[in-house]
XYZ file of C-alpha atoms in Angstrom:
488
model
C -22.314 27.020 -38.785
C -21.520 24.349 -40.948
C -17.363 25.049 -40.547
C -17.839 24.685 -36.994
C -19.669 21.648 -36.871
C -17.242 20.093 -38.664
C -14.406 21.808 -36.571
C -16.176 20.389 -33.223
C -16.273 16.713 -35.245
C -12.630 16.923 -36.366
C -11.466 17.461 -32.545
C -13.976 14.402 -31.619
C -12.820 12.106 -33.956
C -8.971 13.221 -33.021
C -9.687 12.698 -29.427
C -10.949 9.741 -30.122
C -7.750 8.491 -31.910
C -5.902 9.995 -29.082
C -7.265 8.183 -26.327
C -7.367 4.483 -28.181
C -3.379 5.325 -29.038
C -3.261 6.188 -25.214
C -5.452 3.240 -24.458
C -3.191 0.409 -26.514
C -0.335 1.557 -25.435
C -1.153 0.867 -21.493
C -2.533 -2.289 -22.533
C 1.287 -2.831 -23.738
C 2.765 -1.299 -20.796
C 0.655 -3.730 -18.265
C 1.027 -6.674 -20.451
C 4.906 -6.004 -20.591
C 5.373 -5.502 -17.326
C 4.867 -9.406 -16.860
C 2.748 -9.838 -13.787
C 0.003 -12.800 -12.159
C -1.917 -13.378 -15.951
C -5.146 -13.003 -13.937
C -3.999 -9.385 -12.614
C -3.241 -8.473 -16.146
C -6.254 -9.808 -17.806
C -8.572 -8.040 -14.960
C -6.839 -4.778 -15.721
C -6.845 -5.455 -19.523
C -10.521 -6.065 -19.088
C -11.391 -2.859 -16.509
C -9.643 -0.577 -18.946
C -11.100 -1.784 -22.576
C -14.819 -2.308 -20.964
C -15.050 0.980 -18.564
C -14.024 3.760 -21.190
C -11.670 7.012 -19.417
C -12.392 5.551 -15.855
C -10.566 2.353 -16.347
C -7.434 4.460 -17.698
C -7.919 6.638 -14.709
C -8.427 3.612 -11.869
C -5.071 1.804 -13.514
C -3.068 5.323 -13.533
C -3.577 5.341 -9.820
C -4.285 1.999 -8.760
C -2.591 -0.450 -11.353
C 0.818 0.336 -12.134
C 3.443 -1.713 -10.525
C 5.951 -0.228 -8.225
C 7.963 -3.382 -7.257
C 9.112 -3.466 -10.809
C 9.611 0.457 -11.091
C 11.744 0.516 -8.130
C 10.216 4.203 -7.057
C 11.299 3.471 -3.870
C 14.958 3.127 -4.027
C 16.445 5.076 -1.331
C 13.930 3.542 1.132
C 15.553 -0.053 -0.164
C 18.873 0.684 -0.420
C 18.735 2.049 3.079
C 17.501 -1.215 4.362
C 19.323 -3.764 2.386
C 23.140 -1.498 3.253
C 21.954 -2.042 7.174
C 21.169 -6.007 7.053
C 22.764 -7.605 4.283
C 26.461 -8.887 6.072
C 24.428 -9.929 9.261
C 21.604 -11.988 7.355
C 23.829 -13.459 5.308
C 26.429 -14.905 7.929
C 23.307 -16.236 9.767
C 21.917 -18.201 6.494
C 25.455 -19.708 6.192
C 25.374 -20.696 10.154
C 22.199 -21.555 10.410
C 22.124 -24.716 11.597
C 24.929 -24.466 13.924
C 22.624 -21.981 15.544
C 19.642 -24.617 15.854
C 21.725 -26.980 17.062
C 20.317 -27.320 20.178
C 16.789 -26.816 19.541
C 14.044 -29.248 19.434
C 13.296 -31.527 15.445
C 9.938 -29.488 15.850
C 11.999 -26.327 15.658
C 14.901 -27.388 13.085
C 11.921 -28.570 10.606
C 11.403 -24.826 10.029
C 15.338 -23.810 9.271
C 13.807 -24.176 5.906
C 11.580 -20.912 6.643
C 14.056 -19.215 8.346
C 16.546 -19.448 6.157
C 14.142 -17.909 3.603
C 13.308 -14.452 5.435
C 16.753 -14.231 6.282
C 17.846 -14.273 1.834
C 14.269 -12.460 1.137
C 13.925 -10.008 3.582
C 17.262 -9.887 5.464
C 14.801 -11.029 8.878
C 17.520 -11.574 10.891
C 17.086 -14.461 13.331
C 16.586 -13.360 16.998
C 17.042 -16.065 19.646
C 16.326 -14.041 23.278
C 12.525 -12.631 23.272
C 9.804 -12.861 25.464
C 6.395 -12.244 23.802
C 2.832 -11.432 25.550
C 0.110 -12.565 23.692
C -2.730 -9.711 23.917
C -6.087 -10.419 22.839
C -8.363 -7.149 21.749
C -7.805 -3.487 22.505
C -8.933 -4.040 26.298
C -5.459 -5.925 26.532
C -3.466 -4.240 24.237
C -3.998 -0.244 24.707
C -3.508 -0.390 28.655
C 0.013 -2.167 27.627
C 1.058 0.104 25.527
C 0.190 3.020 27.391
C 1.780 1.058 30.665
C 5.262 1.196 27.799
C 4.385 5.233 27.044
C 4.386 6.067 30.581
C 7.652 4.528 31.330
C 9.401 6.031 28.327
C 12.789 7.506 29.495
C 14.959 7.716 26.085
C 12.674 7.523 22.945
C 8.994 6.433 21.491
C 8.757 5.025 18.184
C 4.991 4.729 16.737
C 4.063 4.071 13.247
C 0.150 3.185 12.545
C -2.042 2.695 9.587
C -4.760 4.645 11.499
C -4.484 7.070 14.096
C -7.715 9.112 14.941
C -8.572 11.574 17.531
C -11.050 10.442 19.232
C -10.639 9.596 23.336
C -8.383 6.549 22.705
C -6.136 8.756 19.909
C -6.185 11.800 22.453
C -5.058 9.162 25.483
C -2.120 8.321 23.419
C -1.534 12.062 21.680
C -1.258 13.486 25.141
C 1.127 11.037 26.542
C 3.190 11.358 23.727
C 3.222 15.093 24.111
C 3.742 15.008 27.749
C 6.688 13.057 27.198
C 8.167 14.708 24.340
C 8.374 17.969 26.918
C 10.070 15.879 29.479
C 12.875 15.306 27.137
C 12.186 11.871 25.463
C 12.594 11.683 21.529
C 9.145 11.263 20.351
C 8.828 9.819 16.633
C 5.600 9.389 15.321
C 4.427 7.982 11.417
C 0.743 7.540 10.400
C -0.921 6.906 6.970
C -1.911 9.573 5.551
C -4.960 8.023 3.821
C -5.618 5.677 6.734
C -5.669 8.523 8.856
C -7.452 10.720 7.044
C -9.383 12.224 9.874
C -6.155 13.724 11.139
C -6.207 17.244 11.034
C -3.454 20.354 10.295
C -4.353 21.405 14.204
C -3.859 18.467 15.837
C -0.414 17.987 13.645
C 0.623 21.305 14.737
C -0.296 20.264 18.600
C 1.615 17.396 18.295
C 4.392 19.268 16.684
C 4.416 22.341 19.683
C 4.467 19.793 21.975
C 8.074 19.010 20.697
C 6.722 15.510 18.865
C 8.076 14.730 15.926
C 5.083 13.593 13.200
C 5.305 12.745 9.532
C 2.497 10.959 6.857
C 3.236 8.177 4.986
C 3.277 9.267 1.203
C 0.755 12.114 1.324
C -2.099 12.452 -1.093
C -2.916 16.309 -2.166
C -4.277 17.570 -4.803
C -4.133 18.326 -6.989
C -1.059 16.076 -7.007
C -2.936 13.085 -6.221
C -0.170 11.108 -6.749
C -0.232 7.337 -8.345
C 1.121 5.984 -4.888
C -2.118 6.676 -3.349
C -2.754 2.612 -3.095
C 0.713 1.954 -1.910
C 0.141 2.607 1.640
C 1.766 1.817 5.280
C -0.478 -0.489 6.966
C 1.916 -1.384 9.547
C 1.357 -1.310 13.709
C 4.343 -0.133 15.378
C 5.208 0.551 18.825
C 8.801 0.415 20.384
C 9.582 1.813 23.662
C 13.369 3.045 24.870
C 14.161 -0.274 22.342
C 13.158 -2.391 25.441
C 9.690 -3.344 24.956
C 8.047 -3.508 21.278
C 4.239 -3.967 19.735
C 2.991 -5.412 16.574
C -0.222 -7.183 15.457
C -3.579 -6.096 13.836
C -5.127 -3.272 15.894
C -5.313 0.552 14.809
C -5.593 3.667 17.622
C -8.857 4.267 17.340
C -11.899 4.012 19.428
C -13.700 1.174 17.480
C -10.694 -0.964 18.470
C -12.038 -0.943 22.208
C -15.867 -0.752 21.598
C -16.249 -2.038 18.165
C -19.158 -0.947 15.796
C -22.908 -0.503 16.812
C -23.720 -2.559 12.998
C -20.928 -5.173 13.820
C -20.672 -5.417 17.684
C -16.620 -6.343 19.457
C -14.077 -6.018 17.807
C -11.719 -9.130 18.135
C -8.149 -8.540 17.202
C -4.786 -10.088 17.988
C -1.545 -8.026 19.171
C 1.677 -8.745 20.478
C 4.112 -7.495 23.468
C 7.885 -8.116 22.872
C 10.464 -8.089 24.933
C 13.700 -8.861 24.005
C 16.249 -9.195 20.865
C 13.520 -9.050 18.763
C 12.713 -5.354 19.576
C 15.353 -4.117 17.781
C 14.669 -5.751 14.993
C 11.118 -4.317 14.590
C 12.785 -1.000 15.615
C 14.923 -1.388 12.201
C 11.888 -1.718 10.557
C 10.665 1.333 12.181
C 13.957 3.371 11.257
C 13.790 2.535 7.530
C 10.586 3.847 7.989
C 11.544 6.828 8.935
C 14.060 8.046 7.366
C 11.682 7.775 4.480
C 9.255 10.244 5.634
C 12.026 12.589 7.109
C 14.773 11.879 5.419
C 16.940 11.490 8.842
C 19.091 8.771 9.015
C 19.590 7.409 12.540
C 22.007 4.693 13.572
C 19.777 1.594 12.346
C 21.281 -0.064 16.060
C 20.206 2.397 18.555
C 17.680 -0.452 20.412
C 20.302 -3.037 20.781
C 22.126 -1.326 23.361
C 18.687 -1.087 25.679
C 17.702 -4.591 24.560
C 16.552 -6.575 27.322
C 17.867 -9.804 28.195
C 15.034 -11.763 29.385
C 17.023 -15.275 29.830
C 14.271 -16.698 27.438
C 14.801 -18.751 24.251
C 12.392 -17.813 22.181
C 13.486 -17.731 18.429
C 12.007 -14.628 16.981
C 12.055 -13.231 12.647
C 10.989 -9.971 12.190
C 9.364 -9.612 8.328
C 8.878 -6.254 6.683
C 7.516 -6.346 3.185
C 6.088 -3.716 0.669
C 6.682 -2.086 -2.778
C 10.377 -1.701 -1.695
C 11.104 -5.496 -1.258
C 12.477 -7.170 -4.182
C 9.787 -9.708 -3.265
C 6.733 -10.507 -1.736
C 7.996 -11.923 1.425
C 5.113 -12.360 3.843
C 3.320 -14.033 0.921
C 6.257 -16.633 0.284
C 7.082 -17.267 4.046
C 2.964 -17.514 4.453
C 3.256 -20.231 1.128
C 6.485 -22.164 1.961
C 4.599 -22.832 5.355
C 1.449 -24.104 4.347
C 2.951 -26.523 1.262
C 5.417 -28.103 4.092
C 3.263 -28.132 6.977
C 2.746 -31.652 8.092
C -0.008 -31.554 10.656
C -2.372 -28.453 10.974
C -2.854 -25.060 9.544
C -5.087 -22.206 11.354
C -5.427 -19.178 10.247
C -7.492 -16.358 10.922
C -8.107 -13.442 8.520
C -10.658 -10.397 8.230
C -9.870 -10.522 4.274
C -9.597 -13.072 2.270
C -8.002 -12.739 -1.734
C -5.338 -14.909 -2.026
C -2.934 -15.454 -5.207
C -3.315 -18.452 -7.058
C -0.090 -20.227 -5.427
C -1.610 -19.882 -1.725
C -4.552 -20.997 -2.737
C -3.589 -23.749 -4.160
C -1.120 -24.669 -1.342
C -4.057 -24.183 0.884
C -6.519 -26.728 -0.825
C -3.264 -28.987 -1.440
C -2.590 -29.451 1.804
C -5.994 -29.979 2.946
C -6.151 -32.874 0.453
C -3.005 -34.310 1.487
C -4.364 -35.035 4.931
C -3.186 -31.882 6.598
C -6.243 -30.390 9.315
C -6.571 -27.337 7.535
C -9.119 -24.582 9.430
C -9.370 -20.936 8.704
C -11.779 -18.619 10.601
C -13.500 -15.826 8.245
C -15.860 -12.888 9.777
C -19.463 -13.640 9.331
C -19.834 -9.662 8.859
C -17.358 -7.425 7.676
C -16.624 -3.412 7.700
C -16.374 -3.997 4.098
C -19.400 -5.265 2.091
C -17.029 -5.893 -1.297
C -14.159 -7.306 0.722
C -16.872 -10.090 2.600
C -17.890 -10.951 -0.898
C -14.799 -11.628 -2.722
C -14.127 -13.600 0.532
C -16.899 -15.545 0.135
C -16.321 -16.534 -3.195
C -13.215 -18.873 -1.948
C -15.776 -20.878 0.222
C -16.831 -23.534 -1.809
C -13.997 -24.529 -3.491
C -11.742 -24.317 -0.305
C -14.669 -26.675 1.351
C -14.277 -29.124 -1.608
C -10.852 -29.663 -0.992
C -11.613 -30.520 2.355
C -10.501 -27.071 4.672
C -12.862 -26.378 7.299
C -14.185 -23.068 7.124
C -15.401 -20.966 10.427
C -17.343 -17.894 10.139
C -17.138 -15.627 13.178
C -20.526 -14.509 14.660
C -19.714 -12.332 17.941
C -18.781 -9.354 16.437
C -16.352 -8.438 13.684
C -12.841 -10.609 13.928
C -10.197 -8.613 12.483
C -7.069 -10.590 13.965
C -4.519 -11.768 11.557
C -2.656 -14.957 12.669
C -1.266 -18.004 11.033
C -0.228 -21.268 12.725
C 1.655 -24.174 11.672
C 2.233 -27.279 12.867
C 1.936 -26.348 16.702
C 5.512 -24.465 16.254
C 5.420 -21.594 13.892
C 2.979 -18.550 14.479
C 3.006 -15.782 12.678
C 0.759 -12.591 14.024
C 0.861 -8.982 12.938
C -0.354 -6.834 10.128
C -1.174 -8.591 6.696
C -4.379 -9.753 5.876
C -4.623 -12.690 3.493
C -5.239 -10.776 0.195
C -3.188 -9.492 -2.720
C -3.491 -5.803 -0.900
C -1.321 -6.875 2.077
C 1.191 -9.145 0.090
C 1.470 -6.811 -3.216
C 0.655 -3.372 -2.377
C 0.923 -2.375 1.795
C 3.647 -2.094 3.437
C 3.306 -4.751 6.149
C 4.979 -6.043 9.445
C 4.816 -9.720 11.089
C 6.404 -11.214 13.863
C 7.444 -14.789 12.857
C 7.911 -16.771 16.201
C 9.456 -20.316 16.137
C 8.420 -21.623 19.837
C 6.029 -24.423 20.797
C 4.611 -22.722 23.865
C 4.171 -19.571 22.208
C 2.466 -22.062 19.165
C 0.044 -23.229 22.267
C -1.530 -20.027 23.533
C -2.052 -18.857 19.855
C -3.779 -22.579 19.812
C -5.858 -21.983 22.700
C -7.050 -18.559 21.112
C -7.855 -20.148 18.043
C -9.936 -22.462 20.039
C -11.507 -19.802 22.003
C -12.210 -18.230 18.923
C -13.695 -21.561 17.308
C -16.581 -21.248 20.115
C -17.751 -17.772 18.721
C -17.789 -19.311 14.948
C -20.761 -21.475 13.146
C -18.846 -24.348 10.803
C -19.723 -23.898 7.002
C -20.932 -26.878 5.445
C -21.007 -28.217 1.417
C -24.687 -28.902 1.725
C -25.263 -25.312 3.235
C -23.191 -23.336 1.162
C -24.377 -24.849 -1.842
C -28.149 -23.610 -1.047
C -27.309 -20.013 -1.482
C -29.027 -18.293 -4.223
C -28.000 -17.050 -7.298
C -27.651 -13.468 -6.558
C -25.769 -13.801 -3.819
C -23.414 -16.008 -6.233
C -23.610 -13.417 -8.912
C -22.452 -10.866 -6.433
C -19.750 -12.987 -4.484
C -18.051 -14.104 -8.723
C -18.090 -9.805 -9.434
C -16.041 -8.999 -6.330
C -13.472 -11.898 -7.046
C -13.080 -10.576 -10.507
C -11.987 -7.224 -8.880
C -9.803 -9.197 -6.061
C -6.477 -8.736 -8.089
C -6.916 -4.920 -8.655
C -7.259 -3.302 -5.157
């Protein structure tokens, strides 16, 4: 008795010295690896203070796969495809702006930045339909299915079979066996609700279907929170989609607890398909490892006889950078006038942040549009922990009260408007892969105004003196979530 009791405390007591060797060396590995001091120091501090599960969240969550480059072929593929042309338009840039408005030229500085980040190559022909919630946006794209003659390209985040999913499942199918290349990418954790049958319907049917980096187990690989949160849609490369919604049916009815659901999505015509189509095809020869020729759209583009200057921005793991994040930044620190911006979630870095509240106290009208309620309870408070500090640097802050305002759109200076996929958090800048149409046009800058406006009416202003009165818990709860901010 007495040999194995001290047997059974030998193996604790190596354990023990096993896991605070394993433990001290990940605290190397994340300290090494040189990120935002706050991310590290909220990892250091989940992983020293929650014993086994803090090892466990970091070895799926944590580790940092812009530095690790897992994803190489994915950016090889698109950097080989884009590199001359983006280049040869950052050298010719302003030849190419020549004749466009001051308002216009005052951005060069932002497009020459996606074009040397993210290879966004500058498209000049587009016409772009601004569609406001899924009673605008699903009939359009449908309208687009239907008409499909040479190929559909659809990537999604979410994808559920429900009626909505069905509607667009058995248009898809019933095209795929009239001879049209079908292509189809969805999440596979955003998705989850998608089944092996309806796969292997889709599949019969003749349409092609891949997930995004599956999760099995008992694999349950690290990339789990690296996920594709892009909305894709492109059409015989002649008409394109992007923005915020999902195909699902709470994107038309919205949620009995929440009511609508307000979003923000976008029909393209023009030059600018193709672009988003590259985006697409990078995509997927990730998932199925087949190549196609990255300029199949241009020779369907259609030339709408419209100048409408039009940057398509991709970012993710893959990028060497955080794009959308530093075209999002350079914007706000030079805008000159106004900045709205409307965003379901709400955990910026440190650098937008401070740009925000910077330009708010240099004069600039600064306004940003939260949800009152949210489909996430931790995501609202970490939100909600920015209020107060955003107010005292003199941003107006709108919470949304007529249901649950998941649109994600930025404009600057009545000329640049960016709307599609990111949310204003570290998630969507660091982590997701994410898609954004960047559109340089002052009557394209005044509808997204006049939505913004529209949207002002369903909002109640936050004030100093009324935000201040909360009570402690509610404080106590809001500080907790922020702490977490950084790590998901």
């Amino acid at each position: 008795m007495i040999l194995a009791g001290n047997t059974i405390y030998i193996i604790k007591n190596l354990l023990t010295v096993i896991y605070l060797i394993a433990v001290f060396v990940i605290c190397l590995m994340i300290v090494f690896e040189n990120r935002n001091p706050l991310k590290t120091l909220s990892w250091l501090l989940v992983i020293l203070f929650v014993p086994v599960i803090g090892v466990i969240l970091y070895f799926f969550f944590g580790r940092n796969y812009r530095k690790q480059k897992i994803y190489t072929r994915k950016s090889m593929a698109d950097s080989a495809r884009l590199i001359g042309h983006a280049d040869r338009q950052a050298r010719l840039l302003s030849s190419v702006l020549a004749g466009e408005s001051d308002a216009i030229r005052s951005k060069s500085h932002l497009m020459h930045l996606m074009l040397k980040n993210n290879r966004s190559l500058l498209t000049l022909d587009n016409k772009i339909d601004l569609l406001v919630n899924g009673s605008q946006a699903f009939p359009s794209m449908l309208d687009a299915l239907a008409s499909a003659t040479s190929f559909i390209h659809l990537e999604f985040y979410r994808i559920e079979p429900d009626n909505i999913g069905m509607e667009f499942s058995e248009l898809m199918m019933r095209k795929a066996r009239e001879g049209v290349k079908v292509r189809v990418i969805y999440d596979d954790v955003g998705s989850w609700n998608i089944r092996k049958p309806f796969i292997n319907m889709m599949r019969d049917a003749g349409v092609q279907i891949f997930p995004f980096l599956p999760v099995r187990f008992p694999s349950f690989s690290s990339k789990i929170n690296y996920r594709n949160h892009r909305k894709i849609l492109v059409v015989d490369g002649k008409v394109g989609f992007v923005g915020g919604l999902n195909i699902a049916d709470k994107y038309l009815h919205g949620l009995p607890h929440l009511g609508p659901w307000v979003d923000t999505h976008l029909r393209v015509e023009g030059e600018a398909v193709a672009a988003l189509d590259r985006v697409f095809l990078a995509d997927w020869d990730f998932v199925s490892g087949e190549e196609l020729p990255p300029d199949g759209s241009l020779e369907h583009v259609v030339r709408t006889g419209n100048r409408c200057l039009v940057q398509v921005a991709s970012s993710g793991p893959d990028t060497d950078w955080a794009t959308i994040m530093q075209v999002y930044f350079s914007a706000i620190a030079t805008a000159k006038s106004s900045i709205y911006l409307t965003s379901p979630y709400f955990s910026p870095d440190e650098s937008l942040l401070t740009a925000l509240k910077t330009a708010a106290l240099s004069g600039v009208d600064v306004r940003m549009i939260f949800p009152e309620n949210s489909d996430s309870i931790i995501a609202n408070w970490n939100t909600r922990s920015y209020i107060m500090e955003l107010l005292e640097a003199g941003v107006r802050i709108f919470l949304y009260r007529n249901g649950f305002i998941h649109s994600k759109y930025l404009l600057v200076d009545s000329i640049f408007s960016s709307v599609g996929s990111p949310n204003v958090d570290v998630r969507s800048f660091d982590l997701d892969f994410e898609v954004t149409a960047l559109i340089y046009d002052e009557d394209f800058a005044l509808r997204l105004g006049v939505l913004f406006a529209e949207d002002l009416k369903n909002c109640a202003e936050v004030t100093i003196q009324e935000w201040s009165k909360r009570n402690r818990r509610e404080r106590y709860r809001e500080s907790l979530a922020r702490i977490f901010g950084p790590l998901y």
